[in-house]
Coordinates of C-alpha atoms in Angstrom, one line a residue:
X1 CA 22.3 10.1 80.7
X2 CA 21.7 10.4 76.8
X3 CA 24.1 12.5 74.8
X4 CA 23.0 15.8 74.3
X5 CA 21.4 16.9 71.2
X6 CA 19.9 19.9 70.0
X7 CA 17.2 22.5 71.8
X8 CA 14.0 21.8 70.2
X9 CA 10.8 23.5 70.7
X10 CA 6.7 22.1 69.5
X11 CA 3.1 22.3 70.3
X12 CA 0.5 20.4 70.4
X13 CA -3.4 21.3 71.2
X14 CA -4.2 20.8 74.3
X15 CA -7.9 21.3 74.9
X16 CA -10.2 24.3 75.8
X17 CA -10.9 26.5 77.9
X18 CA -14.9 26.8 79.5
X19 CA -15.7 29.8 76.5
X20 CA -14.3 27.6 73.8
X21 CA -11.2 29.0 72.9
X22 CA -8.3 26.7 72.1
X23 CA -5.1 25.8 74.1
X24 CA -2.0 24.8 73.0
X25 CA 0.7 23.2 75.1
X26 CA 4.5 23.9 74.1
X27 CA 7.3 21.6 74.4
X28 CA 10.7 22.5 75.3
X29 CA 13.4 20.3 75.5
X30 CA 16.8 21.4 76.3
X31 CA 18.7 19.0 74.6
X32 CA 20.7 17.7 78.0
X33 CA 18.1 15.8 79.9
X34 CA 15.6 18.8 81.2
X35 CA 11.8 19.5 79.5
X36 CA 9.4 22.0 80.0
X37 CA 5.2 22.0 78.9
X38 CA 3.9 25.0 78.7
X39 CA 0.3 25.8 78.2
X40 CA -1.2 29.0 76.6
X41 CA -3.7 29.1 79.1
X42 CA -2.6 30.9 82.6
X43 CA 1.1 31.1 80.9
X44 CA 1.2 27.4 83.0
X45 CA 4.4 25.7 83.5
X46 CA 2.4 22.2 83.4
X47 CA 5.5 20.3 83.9
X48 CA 9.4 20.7 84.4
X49 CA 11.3 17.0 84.2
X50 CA 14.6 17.3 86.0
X51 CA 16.9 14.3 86.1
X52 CA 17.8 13.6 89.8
X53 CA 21.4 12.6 90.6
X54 CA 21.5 9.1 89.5
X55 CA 19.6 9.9 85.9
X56 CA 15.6 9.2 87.3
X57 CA 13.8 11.8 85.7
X58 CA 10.5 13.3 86.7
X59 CA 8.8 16.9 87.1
X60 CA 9.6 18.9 89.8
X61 CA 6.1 21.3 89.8
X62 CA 2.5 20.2 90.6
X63 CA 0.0 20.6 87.7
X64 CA -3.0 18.8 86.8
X65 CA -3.8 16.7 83.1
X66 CA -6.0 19.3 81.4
X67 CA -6.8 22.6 80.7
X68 CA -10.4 21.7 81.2
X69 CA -8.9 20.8 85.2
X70 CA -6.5 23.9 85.0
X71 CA -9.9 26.2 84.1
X72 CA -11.9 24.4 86.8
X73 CA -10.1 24.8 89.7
X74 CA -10.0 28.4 90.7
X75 CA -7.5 29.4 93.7
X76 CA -4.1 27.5 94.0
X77 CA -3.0 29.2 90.8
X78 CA -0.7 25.9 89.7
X79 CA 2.1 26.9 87.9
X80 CA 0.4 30.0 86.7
X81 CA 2.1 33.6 85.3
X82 CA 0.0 35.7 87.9
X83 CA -0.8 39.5 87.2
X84 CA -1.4 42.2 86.8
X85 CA -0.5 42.8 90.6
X86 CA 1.1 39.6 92.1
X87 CA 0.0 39.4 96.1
X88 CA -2.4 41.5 97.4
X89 CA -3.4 45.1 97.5
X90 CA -5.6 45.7 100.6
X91 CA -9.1 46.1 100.5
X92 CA -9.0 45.9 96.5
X93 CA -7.7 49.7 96.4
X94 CA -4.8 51.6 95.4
X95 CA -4.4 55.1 95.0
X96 CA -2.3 56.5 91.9
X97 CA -1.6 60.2 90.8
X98 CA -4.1 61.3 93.0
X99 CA -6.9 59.0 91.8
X100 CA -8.1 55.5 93.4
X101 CA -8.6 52.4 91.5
X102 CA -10.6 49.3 92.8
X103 CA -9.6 45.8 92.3
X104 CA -12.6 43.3 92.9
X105 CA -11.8 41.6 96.1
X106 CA -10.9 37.3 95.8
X107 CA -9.5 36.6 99.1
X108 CA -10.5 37.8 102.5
X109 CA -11.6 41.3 101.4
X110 CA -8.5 42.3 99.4
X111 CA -7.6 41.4 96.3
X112 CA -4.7 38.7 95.5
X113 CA -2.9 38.2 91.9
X114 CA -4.9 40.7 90.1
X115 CA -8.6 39.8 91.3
X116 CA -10.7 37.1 90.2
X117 CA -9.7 37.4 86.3
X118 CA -6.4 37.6 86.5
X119 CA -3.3 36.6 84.2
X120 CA -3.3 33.0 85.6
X121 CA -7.5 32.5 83.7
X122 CA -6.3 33.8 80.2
X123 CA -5.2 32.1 77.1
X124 CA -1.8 34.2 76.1
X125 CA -0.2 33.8 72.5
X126 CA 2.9 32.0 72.0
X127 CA 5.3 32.1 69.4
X128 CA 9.1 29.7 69.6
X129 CA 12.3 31.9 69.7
X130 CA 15.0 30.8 67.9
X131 CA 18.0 29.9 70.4
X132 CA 20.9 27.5 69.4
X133 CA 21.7 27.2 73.4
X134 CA 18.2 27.0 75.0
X135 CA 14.4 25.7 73.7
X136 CA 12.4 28.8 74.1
X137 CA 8.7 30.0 73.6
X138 CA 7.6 33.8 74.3
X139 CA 3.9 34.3 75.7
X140 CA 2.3 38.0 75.2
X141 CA -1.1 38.7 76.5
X142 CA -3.2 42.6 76.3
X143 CA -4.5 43.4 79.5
X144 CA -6.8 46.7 78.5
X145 CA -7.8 49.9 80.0
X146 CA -9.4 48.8 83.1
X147 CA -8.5 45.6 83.7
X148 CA -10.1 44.2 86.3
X149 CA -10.0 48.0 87.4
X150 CA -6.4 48.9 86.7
X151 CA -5.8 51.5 84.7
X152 CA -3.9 51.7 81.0
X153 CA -3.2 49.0 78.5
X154 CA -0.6 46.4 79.4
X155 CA 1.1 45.3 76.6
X156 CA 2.9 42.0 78.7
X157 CA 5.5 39.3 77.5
X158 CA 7.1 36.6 79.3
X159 CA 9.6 33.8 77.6
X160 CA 10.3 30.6 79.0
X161 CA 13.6 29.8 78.2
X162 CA 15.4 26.4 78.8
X163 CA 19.0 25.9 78.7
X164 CA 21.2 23.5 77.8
X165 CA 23.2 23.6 81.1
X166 CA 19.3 23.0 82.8
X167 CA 18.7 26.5 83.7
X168 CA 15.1 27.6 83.2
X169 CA 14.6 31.4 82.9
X170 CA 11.5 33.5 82.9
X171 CA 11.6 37.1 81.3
X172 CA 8.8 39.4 82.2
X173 CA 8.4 42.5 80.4
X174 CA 5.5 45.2 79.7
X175 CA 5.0 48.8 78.7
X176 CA 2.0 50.8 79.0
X177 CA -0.3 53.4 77.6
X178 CA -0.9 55.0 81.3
X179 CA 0.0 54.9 84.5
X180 CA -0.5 51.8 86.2
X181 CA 0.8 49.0 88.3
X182 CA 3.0 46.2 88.1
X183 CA 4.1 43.1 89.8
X184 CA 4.3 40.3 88.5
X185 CA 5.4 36.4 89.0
X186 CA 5.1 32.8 88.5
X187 CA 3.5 30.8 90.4
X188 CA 4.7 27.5 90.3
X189 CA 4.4 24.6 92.8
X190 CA 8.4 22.4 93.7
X191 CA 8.4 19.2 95.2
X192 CA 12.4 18.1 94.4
X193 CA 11.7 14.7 95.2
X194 CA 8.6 14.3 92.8
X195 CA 5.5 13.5 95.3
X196 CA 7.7 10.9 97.5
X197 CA 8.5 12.9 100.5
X198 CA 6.4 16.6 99.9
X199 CA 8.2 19.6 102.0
X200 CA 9.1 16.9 104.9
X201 CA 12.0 16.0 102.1
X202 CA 13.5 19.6 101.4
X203 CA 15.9 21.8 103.2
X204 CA 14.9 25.3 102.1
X205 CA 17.7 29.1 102.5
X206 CA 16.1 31.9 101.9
X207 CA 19.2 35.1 102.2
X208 CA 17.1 37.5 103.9
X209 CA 17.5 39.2 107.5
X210 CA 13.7 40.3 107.4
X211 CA 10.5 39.6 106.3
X212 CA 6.9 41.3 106.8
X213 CA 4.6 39.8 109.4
X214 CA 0.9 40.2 108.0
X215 CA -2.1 40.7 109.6
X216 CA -5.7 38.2 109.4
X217 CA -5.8 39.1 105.9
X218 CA -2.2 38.4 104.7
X219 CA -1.6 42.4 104.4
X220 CA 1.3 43.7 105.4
X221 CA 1.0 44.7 109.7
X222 CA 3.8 47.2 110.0
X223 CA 7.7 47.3 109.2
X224 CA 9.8 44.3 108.2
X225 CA 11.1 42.4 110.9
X226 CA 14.3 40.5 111.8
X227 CA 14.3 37.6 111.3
X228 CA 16.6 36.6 113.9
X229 CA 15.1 33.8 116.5
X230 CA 12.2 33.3 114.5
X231 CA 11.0 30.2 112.8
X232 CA 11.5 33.0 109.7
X233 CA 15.1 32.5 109.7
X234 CA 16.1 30.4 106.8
X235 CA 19.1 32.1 106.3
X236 CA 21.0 28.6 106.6
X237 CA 19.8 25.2 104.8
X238 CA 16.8 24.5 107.3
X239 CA 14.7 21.2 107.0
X240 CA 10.8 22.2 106.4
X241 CA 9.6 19.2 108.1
X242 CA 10.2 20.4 111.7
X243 CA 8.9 23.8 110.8
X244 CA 5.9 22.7 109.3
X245 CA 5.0 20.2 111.9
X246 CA 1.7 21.1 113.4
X247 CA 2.7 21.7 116.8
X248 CA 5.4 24.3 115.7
X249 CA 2.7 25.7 113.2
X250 CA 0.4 26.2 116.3
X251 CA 3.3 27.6 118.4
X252 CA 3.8 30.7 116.2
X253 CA 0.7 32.9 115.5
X254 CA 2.0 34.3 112.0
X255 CA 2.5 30.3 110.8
X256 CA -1.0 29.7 112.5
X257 CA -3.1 32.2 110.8
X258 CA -2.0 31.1 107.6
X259 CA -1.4 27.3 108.1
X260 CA 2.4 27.3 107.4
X261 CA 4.4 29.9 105.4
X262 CA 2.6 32.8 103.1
X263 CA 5.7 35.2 103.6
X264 CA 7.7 37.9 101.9
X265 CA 11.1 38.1 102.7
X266 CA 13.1 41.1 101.8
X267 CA 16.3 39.8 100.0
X268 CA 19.8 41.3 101.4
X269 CA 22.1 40.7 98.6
X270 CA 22.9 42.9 96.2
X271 CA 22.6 41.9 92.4
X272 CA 26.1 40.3 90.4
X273 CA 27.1 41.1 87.5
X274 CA 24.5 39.0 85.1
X275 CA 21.5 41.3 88.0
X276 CA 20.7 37.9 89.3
X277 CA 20.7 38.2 93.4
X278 CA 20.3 34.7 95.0
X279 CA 16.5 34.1 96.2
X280 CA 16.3 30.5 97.8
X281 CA 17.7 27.1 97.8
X282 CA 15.8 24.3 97.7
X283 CA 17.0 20.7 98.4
X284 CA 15.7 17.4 98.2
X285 CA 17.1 15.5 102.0
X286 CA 17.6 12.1 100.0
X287 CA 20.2 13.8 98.2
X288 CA 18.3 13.4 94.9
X289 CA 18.0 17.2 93.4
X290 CA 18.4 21.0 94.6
X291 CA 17.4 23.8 93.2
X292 CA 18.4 27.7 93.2
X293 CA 16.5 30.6 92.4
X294 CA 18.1 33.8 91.1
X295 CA 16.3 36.7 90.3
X296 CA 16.1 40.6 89.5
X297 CA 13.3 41.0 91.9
X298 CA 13.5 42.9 95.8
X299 CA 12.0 40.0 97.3
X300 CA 10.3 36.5 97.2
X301 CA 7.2 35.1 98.7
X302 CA 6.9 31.8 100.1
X303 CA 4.0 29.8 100.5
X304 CA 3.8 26.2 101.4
X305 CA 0.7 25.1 100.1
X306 CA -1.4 25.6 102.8
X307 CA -5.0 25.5 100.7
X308 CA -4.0 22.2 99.1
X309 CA -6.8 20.6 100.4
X310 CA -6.6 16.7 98.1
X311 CA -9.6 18.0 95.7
X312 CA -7.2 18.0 93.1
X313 CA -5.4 15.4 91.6
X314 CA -2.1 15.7 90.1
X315 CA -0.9 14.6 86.9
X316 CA 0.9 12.2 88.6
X317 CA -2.3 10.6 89.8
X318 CA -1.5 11.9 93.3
X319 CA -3.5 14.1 95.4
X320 CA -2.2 17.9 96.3
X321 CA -2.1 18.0 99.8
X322 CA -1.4 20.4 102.3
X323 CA 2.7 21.0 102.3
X324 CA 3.0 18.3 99.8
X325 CA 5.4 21.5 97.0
X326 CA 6.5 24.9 97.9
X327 CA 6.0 28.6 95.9
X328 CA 9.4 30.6 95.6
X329 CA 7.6 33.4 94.2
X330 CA 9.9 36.4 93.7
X331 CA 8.1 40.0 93.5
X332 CA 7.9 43.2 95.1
X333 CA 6.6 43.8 98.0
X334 CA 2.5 42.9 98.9
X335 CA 0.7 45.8 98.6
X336 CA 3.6 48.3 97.8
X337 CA 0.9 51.0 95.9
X338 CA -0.8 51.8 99.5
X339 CA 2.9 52.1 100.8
X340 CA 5.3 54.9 99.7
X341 CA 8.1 53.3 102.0
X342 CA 8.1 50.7 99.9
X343 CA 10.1 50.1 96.3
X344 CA 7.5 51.6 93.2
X345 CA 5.6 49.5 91.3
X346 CA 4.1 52.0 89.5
X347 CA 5.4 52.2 85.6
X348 CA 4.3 54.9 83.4
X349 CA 4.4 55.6 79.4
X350 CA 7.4 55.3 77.9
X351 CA 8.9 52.9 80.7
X352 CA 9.5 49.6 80.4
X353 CA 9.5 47.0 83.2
X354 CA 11.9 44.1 83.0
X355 CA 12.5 41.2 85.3
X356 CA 14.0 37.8 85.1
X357 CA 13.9 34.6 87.3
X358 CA 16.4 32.1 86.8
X359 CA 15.8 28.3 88.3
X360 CA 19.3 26.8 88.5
X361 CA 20.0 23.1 89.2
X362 CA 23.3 23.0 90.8
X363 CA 23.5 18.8 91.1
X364 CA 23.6 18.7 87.4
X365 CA 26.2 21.6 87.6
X366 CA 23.8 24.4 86.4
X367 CA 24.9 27.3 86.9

């Protein structure tokens, strides 16, 4: 591997989206071997180049060449900052302080990652943040008084920030104006072993004893569950490939209604001292790369690409396909506004919500 040198951060333009408005795409180079591009459009992490064990570098995440493709293909959300409300609120409703608020319904009646104009379709403003240790950009967007029917102004940040020890961490903040809601996360798509094996290559831990079984919809169909002698229990490294096969799909009517995983588990472990609790681990069978997430958040969704459909080709010049990269998407719980049982998501004047994600690459000794 090349000696390290130092963090640097540029950008370049990148194309536009369908109303005209310019993108940019920032680079971010740790300095050690790891890069980032990140476009201004959806908050996209467009790629994230690793080095695998023996030095091969390539990026870990699905995206596509352009903006133009990034603006085109509405759904899979690849590699997106998704908001205001990540997952779904039921039916598009929500009650708060005694008043409802409608979302416009995207995906089987409810609505998923905001509605249909959500933070994954806008073009945020980025600015580089000086960091001797890390290359880092910060992306703010206003979301205003009814958003896509949610109520107050959303002032929102999130900075990408890449480390010299290969860490990439994601800091979500936002304050409002009025009561609202808030959830938010990144949507981004890993495949460790860089299109050659898809989720048939990984092992995947997720640390939780329960997780919510959904209904038709994907809502939320009564109390967490144990996960305990289910095909939900990741709680050791478990290959994917079994899981996913389509007989074991078929076998279990929660994997069947959604064509593999689309679940929230509810993590167990408490935070440490830096208010990281573990999330998932995801490695790479050949041995080449693994991956840990760490995060401030309750709980993390995991969704296995079932919509990949090969309509889209990658900027590798491969096709997405169905379990070809995995979502590690940590969050509160789907629909927690129409549940009181659940944690809040509600955040009100003078509040200020704060989370943080950290991907860790313990093969390069991150972390």
């Amino acid at each position: 591997m090349n000696a390290p040198t130092a963090p640097a951060v540029r950008y370049e333009p990148h194309g536009y989206v369908p109303d005209g408005t310019p993108v940019q795409r920032w680079h971010l180079d740790s300095g050690t071997g790891t890069t980032a591009a990140v476009l201004t459009y959806g908050g996209i992490l467009q790629h994230l180049t690793v080095p695998a064990a023996d030095g091969t570098r390539a990026s870990v995440v699905l995206g596509l060449p352009t903006a133009e493709a990034y603006a085109a293909a509405r759904g899979p959300y690849l590699g997106a900052l998704v908001g205001r409300y990540a997952n779904r609120l039921a039916h598009g409703r929500f009650p708060l302080d005694g008043a409802d608020h409608t979302v416009p319904a995207n995906d089987r009646g409810h609505a998923l990652h905001g509605g249909p104009d959500g933070f994954d379709r806008r073009v945020w403003r980025a600015t580089p943040v000086p960091d001797p240790d890390a290359a880092a950009v910060r992306l703010t967007l206003l979301s205003p008084d009814g958003d896509m029917g949610f109520p107050g102004t959303l002032d929102v940040a999130v900075t990408y920030r890449l480390a010299a020890d290969h860490t990439l961490t994601l800091d979500y903040e936002a304050r409002t104006d009025r009561p609202t809601v808030v959830n938010l996360t990144h949507h981004a798509y890993f495949d460790l072993t860089a299109g050659r094996h898809g989720l048939a290559g990984h092992t995947l831990r997720v640390p939780g004893t329960h997780y919510l079984p959904v209904d038709a919809g994907a809502i939320p169909a009564g109390p967490p569950a144990p996960v305990e002698a289910t095909p939900f229990d990741l709680r050791e490294p478990t290959p994917l490939g079994p899981r996913l096969a389509p007989e074991a799909v078929a076998a279990e009517p929660q994997l069947a209604a959604a064509g593999g995983y689309d679940h929230t588990w509810l993590l167990d472990t408490g935070p440490g001292p830096d208010g990281l609790r573990p999330a998932a681990a995801l490695t790479a069978l050949d041995g080449s790369r693994a991956m840990e997430v760490w995060t401030t958040e309750p709980a993390v969704q995991v969704y296995t690409g079932n919509q990949l459909d090969a309509s889209l080709t990658g900027s590798d010049g491969r096709p997405l396909t169905r379990h070809r990269a995995v979502c590690l998407e940590t969050q509160h719980l789907p629909d927690s506004p129409n549940h009181p049982e659940y944690p809040t998501t509600v955040l009100r004047p003078g509040q200020e919500f704060r989370s943080r994600t950290a991907y860790r690459f313990p093969h390069l000794g991150a972390g």
